[in-house]
Tab-separated table of C-alpha atoms in Angstrom:
chain	number	residue	atom	x	y	z
A	1	MET	CA	0.137	-0.005	-0.086
A	2	LEU	CA	2.893	2.346	0.913
A	3	ARG	CA	4.952	1.555	-2.144
A	4	GLU	CA	1.821	2.285	-4.280
A	5	PHE	CA	0.621	5.276	-2.373
A	6	VAL	CA	0.011	8.455	-4.420
A	7	MET	CA	0.544	11.855	-2.705
A	8	ALA	CA	-2.858	13.647	-2.394
A	9	GLU	CA	-2.939	17.009	-4.113
A	10	LYS	CA	-3.388	20.021	-1.531
A	11	PRO	CA	-5.913	22.377	-2.626
A	12	GLU	CA	-4.994	26.269	-3.320
A	13	ASP	CA	-4.778	28.375	-0.133
A	14	GLU	CA	-8.687	29.508	-0.688
A	15	GLU	CA	-10.123	26.344	-1.241
A	16	PHE	CA	-7.854	24.495	1.410
A	17	SER	CA	-8.993	27.333	4.124
A	18	LEU	CA	-12.650	26.906	3.307
A	19	ARG	CA	-12.616	23.219	3.592
A	20	LEU	CA	-10.530	22.986	6.615
A	21	LYS	CA	-13.248	25.264	8.477
A	22	GLU	CA	-16.195	23.046	6.897
A	23	ALA	CA	-14.414	20.223	8.226
A	24	ARG	CA	-13.743	21.361	11.602
A	25	ASP	CA	-17.390	22.854	11.759
A	26	LYS	CA	-18.946	19.252	10.469
A	27	LEU	CA	-16.875	17.525	13.184
A	28	PHE	CA	-18.181	19.811	15.848
A	29	ALA	CA	-21.683	19.044	14.833
A	30	SER	CA	-21.182	15.515	14.140
A	31	GLN	CA	-20.153	14.706	17.790
A	32	MET	CA	-24.096	15.287	18.762
A	33	LYS	CA	-25.244	12.873	16.180
A	34	ILE	CA	-22.316	10.358	17.667
A	35	LYS	CA	-24.161	10.954	21.318
A	36	GLU	CA	-27.753	10.465	19.634
A	37	ALA	CA	-26.948	7.397	17.506
A	38	GLY	CA	-25.107	5.822	20.490
A	39	LEU	CA	-22.137	5.314	18.071
A	40	PRO	CA	-18.859	4.288	19.847
A	41	VAL	CA	-15.900	5.720	17.458
A	42	MET	CA	-12.319	4.508	17.631
A	43	VAL	CA	-9.663	6.684	15.581
A	44	ILE	CA	-6.260	4.959	15.162
A	45	PHE	CA	-3.412	7.164	14.380
A	46	GLU	CA	-0.148	4.876	13.031
A	47	GLY	CA	2.685	5.994	11.062
A	48	TRP	CA	6.120	6.784	10.696
A	49	GLY	CA	8.186	8.803	13.727
A	50	ALA	CA	7.992	12.247	13.607
A	51	ALA	CA	5.323	12.340	11.195
A	52	GLY	CA	2.788	14.565	13.020
A	53	LYS	CA	0.366	12.109	14.389
A	54	GLY	CA	0.602	13.937	17.863
A	55	SER	CA	-0.001	17.298	16.638
A	56	VAL	CA	-3.027	16.137	14.135
A	57	ILE	CA	-4.591	14.713	17.241
A	58	GLY	CA	-4.367	17.944	19.169
A	59	LYS	CA	-5.764	19.898	16.107
A	60	ILE	CA	-8.661	17.692	15.865
A	61	ILE	CA	-9.911	17.515	19.554
A	62	GLN	CA	-10.166	21.014	19.604
A	63	ASN	CA	-13.339	20.522	17.447
A	64	ILE	CA	-14.718	18.315	20.204
A	65	ASP	CA	-16.471	18.635	23.698
A	66	PRO	CA	-13.982	17.133	26.262
A	67	ARG	CA	-16.728	15.327	27.724
A	68	PHE	CA	-17.234	13.127	24.697
A	69	PHE	CA	-13.644	11.644	23.934
A	70	ARG	CA	-10.341	10.410	25.156
A	71	VAL	CA	-6.918	10.341	24.135
A	72	LYS	CA	-4.856	7.171	24.897
A	73	THR	CA	-1.306	6.131	24.002
A	74	PHE	CA	0.212	2.396	23.815
A	75	PRO	CA	4.036	2.219	24.629
A	76	LYS	CA	5.889	-0.879	24.823
A	77	PRO	CA	3.651	-3.266	27.297
A	78	SER	CA	4.949	-3.837	30.550
A	79	LYS	CA	5.772	-7.142	32.118
A	80	GLU	CA	2.591	-6.987	33.781
A	81	GLU	CA	0.608	-6.382	30.795
A	82	LEU	CA	2.883	-9.288	29.166
A	83	ARG	CA	1.161	-11.468	31.400
A	84	TYR	CA	-2.182	-10.974	29.867
A	85	PRO	CA	-3.288	-12.009	26.390
A	86	PHE	CA	-2.287	-9.591	23.164
A	87	LEU	CA	-5.417	-7.680	22.661
A	88	TYR	CA	-6.088	-7.291	26.431
A	89	ARG	CA	-4.631	-4.112	26.899
A	90	TYR	CA	-6.244	-2.589	23.894
A	91	MET	CA	-10.024	-4.182	24.445
A	92	LYS	CA	-10.202	-2.601	27.940
A	93	GLU	CA	-9.439	0.816	26.390
A	94	ILE	CA	-12.477	0.633	23.833
A	95	PRO	CA	-14.766	3.489	24.324
A	96	GLU	CA	-18.418	3.576	25.146
A	97	GLN	CA	-21.295	4.291	22.804
A	98	GLY	CA	-21.832	7.844	21.946
A	99	LYS	CA	-18.147	8.535	22.609
A	100	LEU	CA	-14.852	8.912	20.766
A	101	ALA	CA	-11.182	7.272	21.592
A	102	PHE	CA	-8.430	8.654	19.687
A	103	TYR	CA	-5.185	6.252	19.903
A	104	ASP	CA	-1.894	7.371	19.304
A	105	SER	CA	-0.475	3.932	17.917
A	106	PHE	CA	-2.480	0.815	18.531
A	107	TRP	CA	-1.972	-2.933	18.172
A	108	MET	CA	0.114	-2.016	14.992
A	109	GLY	CA	3.064	-0.531	16.619
A	110	GLU	CA	3.421	-3.791	18.716
A	111	VAL	CA	3.224	-6.206	15.991
A	112	THR	CA	5.534	-4.248	13.560
A	113	ASN	CA	8.369	-3.744	16.633
A	114	ALA	CA	8.149	-7.249	17.366
A	115	ARG	CA	8.535	-8.018	13.512
A	116	MET	CA	11.642	-5.766	13.591
A	117	GLU	CA	13.148	-7.026	16.424
A	118	GLU	CA	12.558	-10.468	15.123
A	119	VAL	CA	10.921	-11.836	18.410
A	120	LEU	CA	7.593	-12.670	16.318
A	121	SER	CA	8.024	-15.638	14.152
A	122	ASP	CA	6.254	-15.778	10.751
A	123	GLU	CA	3.596	-18.276	12.296
A	124	GLU	CA	3.036	-15.864	15.349
A	125	TYR	CA	2.714	-13.065	13.076
A	126	GLU	CA	0.107	-14.610	10.996
A	127	GLU	CA	-1.865	-15.736	14.166
A	128	THR	CA	-1.598	-11.892	15.420
A	129	ILE	CA	-2.716	-10.792	12.178
A	130	GLU	CA	-5.822	-13.291	12.189
A	131	SER	CA	-6.754	-12.040	15.906
A	132	ILE	CA	-6.533	-8.230	14.936
A	133	ASN	CA	-8.884	-8.796	11.622
A	134	ARG	CA	-11.336	-10.803	13.942
A	135	THR	CA	-11.477	-8.422	16.455
A	136	GLU	CA	-11.610	-5.287	14.199
A	137	ARG	CA	-14.391	-7.006	12.261
A	138	SER	CA	-16.421	-8.155	15.788
A	139	LEU	CA	-16.062	-4.454	17.168
A	140	VAL	CA	-17.763	-3.101	13.709
A	141	ASP	CA	-20.676	-5.799	13.580
A	142	ASN	CA	-21.458	-4.473	17.396
A	143	GLY	CA	-21.642	-1.162	16.483
A	144	TYR	CA	-18.511	0.377	16.423
A	145	LEU	CA	-16.927	2.661	13.834
A	146	VAL	CA	-13.187	1.890	13.493
A	147	MET	CA	-10.997	4.561	11.613
A	148	LYS	CA	-7.479	3.797	10.827
A	149	PHE	CA	-4.998	6.605	9.664
A	150	PHE	CA	-1.376	5.786	8.666
A	151	PHE	CA	0.684	8.963	8.384
A	152	GLN	CA	3.494	8.576	5.339
A	153	ILE	CA	6.127	10.883	4.871
A	154	GLY	CA	9.658	10.112	3.057
A	155	LYS	CA	12.906	9.240	4.762
A	156	LYS	CA	14.408	12.574	3.772
A	157	GLU	CA	11.760	14.448	5.568
A	158	GLN	CA	11.632	12.582	8.581
A	159	LYS	CA	15.378	12.720	8.923
A	160	GLU	CA	15.304	16.475	8.481
A	161	ARG	CA	12.219	16.539	11.214
A	162	LEU	CA	14.013	13.922	13.744
A	163	GLU	CA	17.235	16.303	13.527
A	164	LYS	CA	14.985	19.653	14.289
A	165	LEU	CA	13.501	18.005	17.434
A	166	LEU	CA	17.014	16.785	18.339
A	167	ASP	CA	18.579	20.364	17.920
A	168	GLU	CA	16.174	21.776	20.639
A	169	LYS	CA	16.587	20.887	24.142
A	170	ASN	CA	12.873	21.208	25.016
A	171	THR	CA	12.042	18.794	22.184
A	172	LYS	CA	14.785	16.314	22.037
A	173	TRP	CA	13.101	13.955	24.593
A	174	ARG	CA	10.633	13.332	21.753
A	175	VAL	CA	13.105	11.353	19.589
A	176	SER	CA	13.345	7.947	20.726
A	177	LYS	CA	15.828	5.203	19.802
A	178	SER	CA	13.292	3.517	17.612
A	179	ASP	CA	12.541	6.863	15.812
A	180	LEU	CA	16.448	6.708	14.708
A	181	TYR	CA	16.278	3.137	13.674
A	182	GLU	CA	13.290	3.665	11.675
A	183	ASN	CA	14.948	6.415	9.690
A	184	LYS	CA	18.344	4.403	9.641
A	185	HIS	CA	16.481	1.218	8.335
A	186	TYR	CA	13.747	2.977	6.240
A	187	ASP	CA	13.386	0.517	3.680
A	188	ASP	CA	13.160	-2.278	5.797
A	189	CYS	CA	10.801	-0.700	7.895
A	190	MET	CA	8.707	0.465	4.938
A	191	GLU	CA	8.519	-3.172	4.239
A	192	VAL	CA	7.476	-4.224	7.549
A	193	TYR	CA	4.591	-1.520	7.415
A	194	ASP	CA	3.345	-2.237	4.227
A	195	ARG	CA	2.861	-5.797	4.703
A	196	TYR	CA	1.171	-4.947	7.814
A	197	LEU	CA	-0.968	-2.359	6.128
A	198	LYS	CA	-2.229	-5.146	3.566
A	199	ASP	CA	-2.532	-7.908	5.867
A	200	THR	CA	-5.314	-5.599	7.976
A	201	ASN	CA	-6.690	-3.719	5.142
A	202	ASN	CA	-10.371	-4.962	5.335
A	203	PRO	CA	-13.756	-3.246	3.995
A	204	THR	CA	-15.248	-3.044	7.460
A	205	ALA	CA	-11.789	-1.246	8.744
A	206	PRO	CA	-9.981	-0.066	5.922
A	207	TRP	CA	-6.774	1.869	6.058
A	208	TYR	CA	-6.500	5.729	5.451
A	209	ILE	CA	-2.806	6.751	4.319
A	210	ILE	CA	-2.263	10.294	4.915
A	211	ASP	CA	0.499	12.487	3.079
A	212	SER	CA	1.619	13.626	6.097
A	213	LYS	CA	4.226	16.405	4.775
A	214	ASP	CA	1.850	19.517	5.409
A	215	LYS	CA	0.865	19.218	8.703
A	216	LYS	CA	-2.246	21.201	8.105
A	217	PHE	CA	-2.854	19.327	4.972
A	218	ALA	CA	-2.613	16.062	7.195
A	219	GLU	CA	-5.508	17.456	9.588
A	220	LEU	CA	-7.588	18.165	6.514
A	221	GLN	CA	-7.425	14.680	5.091
A	222	VAL	CA	-8.205	13.228	8.460
A	223	LEU	CA	-11.216	15.186	9.327
A	224	GLU	CA	-12.485	15.003	5.754
A	225	PHE	CA	-12.379	11.108	6.179
A	226	LEU	CA	-13.453	10.768	9.611
A	227	ASN	CA	-16.516	13.020	8.656
A	228	GLN	CA	-17.379	10.684	6.052
A	229	GLY	CA	-17.108	7.648	8.514
A	230	ILE	CA	-18.964	9.440	10.810
A	231	GLU	CA	-21.921	10.249	8.548
A	232	THR	CA	-21.662	6.521	7.049
A	233	ALA	CA	-21.643	4.931	10.223
A	234	THR	CA	-24.861	7.012	11.609
A	235	LYS	CA	-26.983	6.301	8.487
A	236	ASN	CA	-26.370	2.628	9.061
A	237	ARG	CA	-26.699	2.412	12.575
A	238	GLY	CA	-28.701	-0.461	13.495
A	239	LEU	CA	-28.472	-2.454	10.114
A	240	ALA	CA	-27.603	-6.203	10.800
A	241	ALA	CA	-24.472	-7.345	10.633
A	242	PRO	CA	-23.715	-10.634	8.776
A	243	ILE	CA	-23.489	-13.923	10.529
A	244	LEU	CA	-20.918	-15.631	9.831
A	245	GLN	CA	-20.464	-19.654	9.499
A	246	ASN	CA	-18.309	-20.955	12.442
A	247	THR	CA	-15.024	-22.074	10.948
A	248	PHE	CA	-13.655	-23.882	14.305
A	249	PRO	CA	-13.966	-27.869	14.870
A	250	LEU	CA	-16.751	-28.731	17.180
A	251	LYS	CA	-17.281	-31.713	19.482
A	252	LYS	CA	-20.383	-33.945	19.087
A	253	THR	CA	-22.450	-33.258	22.314
A	254	PRO	CA	-25.546	-34.854	23.403
A	255	LEU	CA	-28.909	-32.699	23.947
A	256	LEU	CA	-29.701	-32.063	27.459
A	257	LYS	CA	-32.771	-34.389	27.597
A	258	GLU	CA	-30.286	-37.118	26.390
A	259	VAL	CA	-27.835	-36.836	29.705
A	260	VAL	CA	-28.519	-39.636	32.228
A	261	LEU	CA	-28.907	-38.338	35.877
A	262	LYS	CA	-30.271	-41.043	37.898
A	263	ASP	CA	-27.210	-43.395	38.068
A	264	LYS	CA	-24.703	-40.571	38.775
A	265	VAL	CA	-24.467	-40.957	42.520
A	266	LEU	CA	-21.530	-41.213	45.320
A	267	THR	CA	-22.137	-42.598	48.808
A	268	ASP	CA	-20.889	-40.163	51.369
A	269	GLU	CA	-17.954	-42.718	52.216
A	270	GLU	CA	-16.819	-42.668	48.400
A	271	TYR	CA	-17.331	-38.671	48.104
A	272	ASP	CA	-15.154	-37.973	51.060
A	273	GLU	CA	-12.502	-40.233	50.141
A	274	LYS	CA	-12.131	-38.944	46.691
A	275	LEU	CA	-12.574	-35.291	47.588
A	276	LYS	CA	-9.884	-35.074	50.114
A	277	ALA	CA	-7.475	-36.976	47.488
A	278	LEU	CA	-8.380	-34.795	44.620
A	279	GLN	CA	-8.223	-31.824	46.442
A	280	SER	CA	-4.382	-32.669	47.676
A	281	GLU	CA	-3.751	-33.215	44.004
A	282	LEU	CA	-5.429	-29.909	42.854
A	283	ARG	CA	-3.282	-28.144	45.402
A	284	GLU	CA	-0.049	-29.467	44.090
A	285	LEU	CA	-1.070	-28.549	40.456
A	286	HIS	CA	-1.802	-24.917	41.659
A	287	ASN	CA	1.524	-24.412	42.664
A	288	LYS	CA	2.716	-26.090	39.380
A	289	LEU	CA	0.723	-24.060	36.936
A	290	TYR	CA	2.117	-20.735	39.072
A	291	ARG	CA	5.400	-21.738	38.421
A	292	LYS	CA	4.804	-22.401	34.589
A	293	LYS	CA	2.725	-19.312	34.064
A	294	ILE	CA	-0.076	-21.111	32.890
A	295	PRO	CA	-3.595	-18.786	33.129
A	296	VAL	CA	-6.517	-21.106	33.826
A	297	ILE	CA	-10.409	-19.931	33.179
A	298	ILE	CA	-12.801	-22.114	34.697
A	299	ALA	CA	-16.839	-21.103	33.502
A	300	TYR	CA	-19.588	-22.262	34.971
A	301	GLU	CA	-23.363	-22.228	33.497
A	302	GLY	CA	-26.056	-24.177	34.614
A	303	TRP	CA	-29.822	-24.323	36.237
A	304	ASP	CA	-30.749	-22.193	38.864
A	305	ALA	CA	-30.581	-24.515	41.800
A	306	ALA	CA	-27.915	-26.832	39.964
A	307	GLY	CA	-25.285	-26.382	42.849
A	308	LYS	CA	-22.634	-24.234	40.953
A	309	GLY	CA	-21.739	-22.717	44.241
A	310	GLY	CA	-21.255	-25.641	45.917
A	311	ASN	CA	-19.366	-26.921	42.997
A	312	ILE	CA	-16.969	-23.905	42.971
A	313	LYS	CA	-16.615	-24.043	46.732
A	314	ARG	CA	-15.155	-27.280	46.356
A	315	ILE	CA	-12.428	-26.455	44.054
A	316	THR	CA	-11.482	-23.087	45.524
A	317	GLY	CA	-11.315	-25.120	48.791
A	318	ALA	CA	-8.151	-26.644	47.115
A	319	LEU	CA	-6.213	-23.469	45.954
A	320	ASP	CA	-4.048	-20.853	47.254
A	321	PRO	CA	-6.515	-17.530	47.713
A	322	ARG	CA	-3.622	-15.394	46.447
A	323	GLY	CA	-3.856	-17.410	42.978
A	324	TYR	CA	-7.804	-17.343	42.056
A	325	GLU	CA	-10.530	-15.118	41.883
A	326	VAL	CA	-14.424	-16.032	41.755
A	327	LEU	CA	-15.940	-13.892	39.583
A	328	PRO	CA	-19.927	-13.784	39.954
A	329	ILE	CA	-21.289	-12.350	36.713
A	330	ALA	CA	-24.866	-10.342	36.977
A	331	SER	CA	-26.717	-8.271	34.717
A	332	PRO	CA	-24.457	-5.770	32.937
A	333	GLU	CA	-24.101	-2.349	34.417
A	334	PRO	CA	-24.918	0.799	32.446
A	335	HIS	CA	-21.241	1.205	31.240
A	336	GLU	CA	-20.561	-2.475	30.550
A	337	LYS	CA	-23.939	-2.450	28.155
A	338	ALA	CA	-22.562	0.513	26.403
A	339	ARG	CA	-19.652	-1.406	24.924
A	340	HIS	CA	-18.963	-4.505	23.013
A	341	PHE	CA	-20.490	-7.741	25.346
A	342	LEU	CA	-17.245	-9.083	25.605
A	343	TRP	CA	-15.771	-6.109	27.054
A	344	ARG	CA	-16.565	-7.040	30.831
A	345	PHE	CA	-15.120	-10.522	30.282
A	346	TRP	CA	-11.638	-8.979	28.631
A	347	THR	CA	-11.433	-6.928	31.653
A	348	ARG	CA	-11.796	-9.636	34.088
A	349	LEU	CA	-9.353	-12.178	32.643
A	350	PRO	CA	-6.524	-13.754	35.104
A	351	ARG	CA	-2.729	-13.152	34.995
A	352	THR	CA	-0.424	-16.094	33.609
A	353	GLY	CA	-0.145	-18.251	36.656
A	354	HIS	CA	-3.738	-17.319	38.051
A	355	ILE	CA	-7.254	-18.918	37.951
A	356	ALA	CA	-10.108	-17.164	37.336
A	357	ILE	CA	-13.436	-19.275	37.995
A	358	PHE	CA	-16.630	-17.291	36.498
A	359	ASP	CA	-19.893	-18.019	38.113
A	360	ARG	CA	-22.152	-17.192	34.913
A	361	THR	CA	-20.356	-16.114	31.743
A	362	TRP	CA	-20.284	-14.671	28.447
A	363	TYR	CA	-22.831	-17.297	27.312
A	364	GLY	CA	-25.702	-15.158	28.806
A	365	ARG	CA	-25.767	-13.268	25.346
A	366	VAL	CA	-27.191	-16.776	23.957
A	367	MET	CA	-29.316	-17.574	26.754
A	368	VAL	CA	-31.197	-15.080	29.295
A	369	GLU	CA	-30.125	-12.279	26.557
A	370	ARG	CA	-32.018	-14.230	24.010
A	371	ILE	CA	-34.796	-15.363	25.730
A	372	GLU	CA	-35.767	-12.121	27.536
A	373	GLY	CA	-35.093	-9.933	24.330
A	374	PHE	CA	-32.229	-8.067	26.059
A	375	CYS	CA	-30.574	-7.838	22.713
A	376	SER	CA	-31.702	-8.523	18.848
A	377	GLU	CA	-31.919	-11.885	17.170
A	378	ASN	CA	-28.692	-10.620	14.808
A	379	ASP	CA	-26.938	-9.941	18.188
A	380	TRP	CA	-27.399	-13.626	19.568
A	381	GLN	CA	-27.073	-15.433	16.460
A	382	ARG	CA	-23.560	-13.418	15.697
A	383	ALA	CA	-22.495	-14.195	19.316
A	384	TYR	CA	-21.997	-18.113	18.931
A	385	ASN	CA	-18.886	-17.547	16.163
A	386	GLU	CA	-17.861	-14.107	18.192
A	387	ILE	CA	-17.749	-16.455	21.416
A	388	ASN	CA	-15.762	-19.397	19.886
A	389	GLU	CA	-13.383	-16.545	18.432
A	390	PHE	CA	-12.811	-15.132	21.829
A	391	GLU	CA	-12.023	-18.681	23.357
A	392	LYS	CA	-9.758	-18.977	20.544
A	393	GLU	CA	-7.698	-16.208	21.743
A	394	LEU	CA	-7.771	-17.373	25.334
A	395	THR	CA	-6.364	-20.728	24.148
A	396	ASN	CA	-3.697	-19.321	21.645
A	397	TRP	CA	-2.655	-17.147	24.750
A	398	GLY	CA	-1.925	-20.633	26.671
A	399	ALA	CA	-5.128	-20.424	29.047
A	400	VAL	CA	-6.603	-23.766	29.880
A	401	VAL	CA	-10.428	-22.923	29.576
A	402	ILE	CA	-12.836	-25.262	31.214
A	403	LYS	CA	-16.591	-24.861	30.562
A	404	PHE	CA	-19.075	-26.510	32.900
A	405	TRP	CA	-23.024	-27.008	32.225
A	406	VAL	CA	-24.244	-28.011	35.778
A	407	GLN	CA	-27.571	-30.373	35.121
A	408	ILE	CA	-30.324	-31.454	36.633
A	409	ASP	CA	-34.294	-32.105	35.940
A	410	LYS	CA	-36.948	-30.024	36.392
A	411	LYS	CA	-38.280	-32.041	39.186
A	412	THR	CA	-35.183	-31.894	41.274
A	413	GLN	CA	-34.898	-28.062	40.765
A	414	LEU	CA	-38.748	-27.730	41.900
A	415	ALA	CA	-37.836	-29.638	44.920
A	416	ARG	CA	-34.806	-27.505	45.846
A	417	PHE	CA	-36.593	-24.302	44.972
A	418	LYS	CA	-39.152	-25.536	47.778
A	419	GLU	CA	-36.210	-26.584	50.110
A	420	ARG	CA	-35.127	-23.156	49.675
A	421	GLN	CA	-38.338	-21.444	50.363
A	422	ALA	CA	-38.870	-22.891	53.512
A	423	ASN	CA	-35.125	-22.450	55.104
A	424	PRO	CA	-35.025	-19.023	56.420
A	425	GLU	CA	-31.135	-19.468	55.963
A	426	LYS	CA	-31.401	-20.412	52.234
A	427	GLN	CA	-34.481	-17.971	51.132
A	428	TRP	CA	-32.294	-15.281	49.979
A	429	LYS	CA	-31.057	-17.896	47.132
A	430	ILE	CA	-34.449	-18.094	45.692
A	431	THR	CA	-35.900	-14.940	43.588
A	432	ASP	CA	-39.222	-14.299	41.745
A	433	GLU	CA	-36.963	-14.326	38.680
A	434	ASP	CA	-35.980	-18.009	39.284
A	435	TRP	CA	-39.365	-18.896	38.913
A	436	ARG	CA	-40.188	-17.053	36.125
A	437	ASN	CA	-36.932	-18.810	34.519
A	438	ARG	CA	-38.461	-21.866	35.416
A	439	GLU	CA	-41.602	-21.190	33.552
A	440	LYS	CA	-39.665	-20.956	30.553
A	441	TRP	CA	-37.694	-24.010	30.981
A	442	ASP	CA	-38.332	-25.474	27.601
A	443	GLN	CA	-37.139	-22.246	25.784
A	444	TYR	CA	-34.036	-22.161	27.948
A	445	GLU	CA	-33.506	-25.972	26.988
A	446	GLU	CA	-33.659	-25.253	23.517
A	447	ALA	CA	-31.373	-22.216	23.870
A	448	ILE	CA	-28.721	-24.389	25.800
A	449	ASP	CA	-28.723	-26.945	23.629
A	450	GLU	CA	-28.061	-24.853	20.497
A	451	MET	CA	-25.124	-23.306	22.766
A	452	ILE	CA	-23.578	-26.106	23.743
A	453	LYS	CA	-23.730	-27.659	19.879
A	454	LYS	CA	-22.518	-24.427	18.503
A	455	THR	CA	-19.576	-23.536	21.102
A	456	SER	CA	-18.363	-27.005	22.100
A	457	THR	CA	-15.155	-26.325	20.296
A	458	GLU	CA	-12.034	-28.954	20.072
A	459	PHE	CA	-9.877	-26.163	22.433
A	460	ALA	CA	-12.551	-25.017	24.546
A	461	PRO	CA	-15.495	-28.024	24.820
A	462	TRP	CA	-18.221	-28.029	27.240
A	463	TYR	CA	-18.233	-30.672	30.089
A	464	ILE	CA	-21.679	-31.194	31.381
A	465	LEU	CA	-21.821	-32.424	35.533
A	466	GLU	CA	-24.921	-34.261	36.218
A	467	SER	CA	-25.964	-32.787	39.156
A	468	VAL	CA	-28.985	-34.392	40.767
A	469	ASP	CA	-26.428	-35.625	43.316
A	470	LYS	CA	-24.065	-32.468	43.878
A	471	LYS	CA	-21.663	-34.918	45.573
A	472	TYR	CA	-21.068	-36.452	42.244
A	473	ALA	CA	-20.937	-33.344	40.167
A	474	ARG	CA	-18.253	-31.972	42.508
A	475	ILE	CA	-15.964	-34.804	42.247
A	476	LYS	CA	-16.659	-34.984	38.348
A	477	ALA	CA	-15.609	-31.446	38.098
A	478	LEU	CA	-12.342	-31.835	40.196
A	479	GLU	CA	-11.251	-34.737	38.192
A	480	ILE	CA	-11.942	-32.278	34.871
A	481	VAL	CA	-9.947	-29.716	35.827
A	482	ILE	CA	-6.939	-31.946	37.455
A	483	GLU	CA	-6.794	-33.562	34.056
A	484	GLN	CA	-6.563	-30.259	32.100
A	485	ILE	CA	-4.264	-28.673	34.124
A	486	ARG	CA	-1.951	-31.887	34.327
A	487	LYS	CA	-2.067	-31.903	30.586
A	488	ALA	CA	-1.275	-28.255	30.188
A	489	CYS	CA	1.653	-28.414	32.854
A	490	ASP	CA	2.940	-31.837	31.024
A	491	ALA	CA	2.934	-29.985	27.868
A	492	LYS	CA	5.055	-26.801	29.209
A	493	ASP	CA	7.866	-29.607	30.460
């Protein structure tokens, strides 16, 4: 893209001044359209060192109410950030609906730097590009406008700017070692940048190459492209996004009604003996996975009163409390609803060597939100693939992802509901919502069967815990967790 780039023709002074004023005024007016439409806007600035990204950002934000935007920079990831998935620190910073976020470099910088430093293999590069393309597409499908600008200048122009900055003691600090390396190895960097731009130039999130030799002209180009993008996105707001076919291998799973429950029982003696032995084994494995820096994500879904809480308690009873967190997931808060539905889970991921246990998960999108009408049909139909992609990111990162569906029958649930109502110490566990959900048992069962069928991938399969006998379900969960963690630890030996 960069090698074929033809510099834009700058208008004559009178036309230039008129267009610049119109573009600034239009952006000022557009901020209310963005707010009213609930449009989240991501504006990404990439380019050569000293190309003028910072100064253009500074000019553009003067045309926007400061309550509606934020500016974020991404230096090299810290040691702490490297303990999370590649996308983690970027997904944390996506804007709410109706607001803009300007990024002075985004994930391109991290990828291209890693390529030039030769710490990212060809295979890792391809995997990262695939992650970026999937994520940008998912953001757009979920209503985001993603605008990507690359600031282009020639080698000679860059050198002159860097020398000018170095000559002044107040600006010398702005020139980094990477800027100097970039100019010295301009052609090599051009090759890396050009390939990245081509690999991530997609119809839903295209690249705009900006001729940045003249900073005011660069501002005009960005403003006109940005205004055009906002206008198109606000007009298209609410249109259904395409539902993509799943491309990940799936594991065959039974329907819930086919799951045998009656024979899955343990005596108290069997339970106590197995519980003690398994918790002891898990305790040792927890130390091992911490040493090997393996993250573990355990996701619990299941019928109300199926025994998720007691199951979780038996797992955490074997863990060092400094190395795990239990995350109960309720209805999303307003600031969570205003972002991509997976945002609140991206922000809750564990560090390497730690365990995150989710009591309810991202699967609410295809269950309660589907049944109760909290999202559109297009939203939940797309979510199967988006969830598979999310879990693929986690396993590519090296996480062990274990998903449990805790299964009981309708008769057992009724008995437990009545027991809770009759016991003052357990009455807090039963709500009107539980009874309402029970009335929709058949609808939920249909949704759950579809969910398990479409998201039981080879890298993150579903495990069904037969929980009419809670003791049986607890032991089975411990056995599965131990088996999966041991397998991951052995793979790192």
